[in-house]
Backbone as a printed PyTorch tensor [residue, N CA C, xyz], in Angstrom:
tensor([[[-83.9460,  16.6010, -40.6630],
         [-84.8660,  17.6010, -39.8350],
         [-85.9840,  17.0340, -39.6670]],

        [[-86.7470,  16.2380, -40.2390],
         [-88.0750,  15.4230, -39.7810],
         [-87.6860,  14.3100, -38.7460]],

        [[-86.5550,  13.7640, -38.8720],
         [-85.9960,  12.5930, -37.8850],
         [-86.0050,  13.1210, -36.5650]],

        [[-85.1710,  14.2900, -36.7770],
         [-85.0530,  15.0030, -35.3060],
         [-86.4940,  15.4280, -34.6390]],

        [[-87.2780,  15.9070, -35.4870],
         [-88.4700,  16.3140, -35.0990],
         [-89.3670,  14.9930, -34.3510]],

        [[-89.2110,  14.0400, -35.2300],
         [-89.7830,  12.5630, -34.8840],
         [-89.3570,  11.9950, -33.4630]],

        [[-88.1160,  12.2250, -33.6270],
         [-87.0590,  11.7700, -31.9990],
         [-88.0620,  12.4980, -31.0020]],

        [[-87.8130,  13.8970, -30.9820],
         [-87.7430,  14.7180, -30.1490],
         [-89.5050,  14.2570, -29.5840]],

        [[-90.5170,  14.0910, -30.6610],
         [-92.0560,  13.9640, -30.4340],
         [-91.9770,  12.3700, -29.4350]],

        [[-91.2330,  11.2850, -30.0130],
         [-91.1560,   9.9620, -29.3910],
         [-90.6110,  10.2490, -27.6020]],

        [[-89.5130,  11.4730, -27.5420],
         [-89.1230,  11.7280, -26.5540],
         [-90.0980,  12.3160, -25.3810]],

        [[-90.6980,  13.1440, -25.9020],
         [-91.7370,  14.0810, -24.9540],
         [-92.8750,  13.1790, -24.8510]],

        [[-93.4910,  12.6170, -25.6920],
         [-94.0500,  11.2470, -25.3240],
         [-93.8020,  10.1110, -24.1990]],

        [[-92.5560,   9.8830, -24.3270],
         [-92.2690,   8.9090, -23.6040],
         [-92.2840,   9.7370, -21.9730]],

        [[-91.5290,  10.7840, -21.9870],
         [-91.4860,  11.4420, -20.7100],
         [-92.8920,  11.7420, -20.1930]],

        [[-94.1050,  12.0180, -20.8320],
         [-95.6000,  12.2880, -20.7040],
         [-95.8070,  10.8340, -19.8150]],

        [[-95.9140,   9.9220, -20.7020],
         [-96.2390,   8.6290, -20.4140],
         [-95.5010,   8.2260, -18.7890]],

        [[-94.2970,   8.3420, -18.6980],
         [-93.3720,   8.2290, -17.5030],
         [-94.1800,   9.0900, -16.1810]],

        [[-94.7340,  10.2500, -16.6650],
         [-95.1950,  11.0330, -15.3010],
         [-96.5150,  10.1590, -15.0210]],

        [[-97.3200,  10.0060, -16.0880],
         [-98.4620,   9.4310, -15.5770],
         [-98.5940,   7.8470, -14.7370]],

        [[-97.4880,   7.1790, -15.2370],
         [-97.4400,   5.9360, -15.0380],
         [-96.4560,   5.9060, -13.1360]],

        [[-95.8790,   6.9930, -13.0730],
         [-95.2000,   7.0130, -11.7670],
         [-95.8750,   8.1090, -11.0550]],

        [[-96.9220,   8.8570, -11.2890],
         [-97.6600,   9.6930, -10.6160],
         [-96.9350,  10.3890,  -9.4280]],

        [[-97.1040,  10.2980,  -7.9550],
         [-96.4490,  10.9630,  -7.2130],
         [-94.9600,  10.5720,  -7.1310]],

        [[-94.5700,   9.2960,  -7.4520],
         [-93.2970,   9.1430,  -7.8070],
         [-91.9600,   9.8230,  -8.3560]],

        [[-92.9240,  10.4820,  -9.3180],
         [-92.1260,  10.9090, -10.7200],
         [-91.0690,  12.2670, -10.0790]],

        [[-89.4610,  12.0030,  -9.9070],
         [-89.0860,  13.1320,  -9.0380],
         [-89.2410,  14.5950,  -9.8550]],

        [[-88.9970,  15.1800,  -8.9930],
         [-88.7090,  16.6800,  -9.2210],
         [-87.1050,  16.9300,  -9.5680]],

        [[-86.8870,  17.5340, -10.5930],
         [-85.3600,  17.5000, -11.1280],
         [-84.9480,  18.9360, -10.3120]],

        [[-83.5120,  18.5580, -10.1800],
         [-83.0340,  20.0190,  -9.1300],
         [-82.5800,  21.1150,  -9.8190]],

        [[-83.0010,  20.8260, -10.8760],
         [-82.1280,  21.7530, -12.0330],
         [-83.2920,  23.4740, -11.8790]],

        [[-82.5440,  24.2370, -11.6510],
         [-83.1800,  25.9350, -12.0290],
         [-83.6720,  25.8680, -13.3770]],

        [[-83.5860,  25.6320, -14.3170],
         [-83.8510,  25.4700, -15.6370],
         [-85.1120,  25.2170, -16.0240]],

        [[-86.3990,  25.9430, -16.2880],
         [-87.5990,  25.0680, -16.3980],
         [-87.8410,  24.6580, -17.9010]],

        [[-86.7750,  24.9220, -18.9280],
         [-86.9460,  24.3860, -20.1590],
         [-86.6570,  23.2740, -20.5240]],

        [[-87.5690,  22.3220, -21.1190],
         [-87.7620,  20.9170, -20.9480],
         [-86.5550,  20.2640, -21.5060]],

        [[-85.9750,  20.6410, -22.4560],
         [-84.8210,  20.1600, -23.3200],
         [-83.5220,  20.5090, -22.4000]],

        [[-83.6280,  21.2850, -21.3390],
         [-82.7180,  21.8310, -20.6500],
         [-82.2200,  21.3280, -19.2160]],

        [[-83.0880,  20.3880, -18.9050],
         [-83.0470,  19.8250, -17.4960],
         [-81.6880,  18.7840, -17.5100]],

        [[-81.3250,  19.2350, -16.4980],
         [-80.1240,  18.1630, -15.8920],
         [-79.9720,  18.0500, -14.7880]],

        [[-80.0870,  16.7820, -13.9910],
         [-80.1530,  15.5130, -14.6580],
         [-81.6160,  15.3360, -15.0760]],

        [[-81.8540,  14.5970, -16.2180],
         [-83.3930,  14.1360, -16.3320],
         [-83.9750,  13.6020, -15.0200]],

        [[-85.2250,  13.8440, -14.8950],
         [-85.6800,  13.2750, -13.4630],
         [-85.8990,  11.3570, -13.8400]],

        [[-86.1180,  11.2170, -15.0760],
         [-86.1930,   9.6170, -14.9280],
         [-84.8390,   8.9160, -14.4000]],

        [[-83.6220,   9.6400, -14.6590],
         [-82.3290,   9.3180, -14.0830],
         [-82.2920,   9.3030, -13.1050]],

        [[-82.8110,  10.3720, -12.2860],
         [-82.6490,  10.5410, -10.8330],
         [-83.8000,   9.2390, -10.2440]],

        [[-84.9000,   8.9550, -11.2010],
         [-85.9380,   7.8000, -10.3200],
         [-85.0300,   6.2590, -10.4630]],

        [[-84.1090,   6.3330, -11.9620],
         [-83.6410,   5.3150, -11.9110],
         [-82.8290,   4.7350, -10.8520]],

        [[-81.8600,   6.1390, -10.7390],
         [-80.5450,   5.9600,  -9.7440],
         [-81.1380,   5.5900,  -8.0490]],

        [[-82.5600,   6.1410,  -8.0460],
         [-82.8540,   5.6650,  -6.5720],
         [-83.3600,   4.2040,  -6.5380]],

        [[-83.7020,   3.6870,  -7.4830],
         [-84.5360,   2.3660,  -7.6440],
         [-83.1960,   1.3490,  -7.7220]],

        [[-81.8210,   1.8070,  -8.1710],
         [-80.8900,   0.5760,  -8.2840],
         [-80.5920,   0.6130,  -6.5950]],

        [[-80.7880,   1.8490,  -5.9820],
         [-79.6490,   1.4170,  -4.6970],
         [-80.4690,   0.8910,  -3.7700]]])
């Protein structure tokens, strides 16, 4: 259980760091669900897809 919590902690901190770094470029998710664990697709995935085009 501790390892899961640690991974969740890392994931959350990574997401927050990405939001700070990208600023206004951080994409809004089209997901209607506002729970952070259930956003599909993740905003960073949207950002990476736009950059690859």
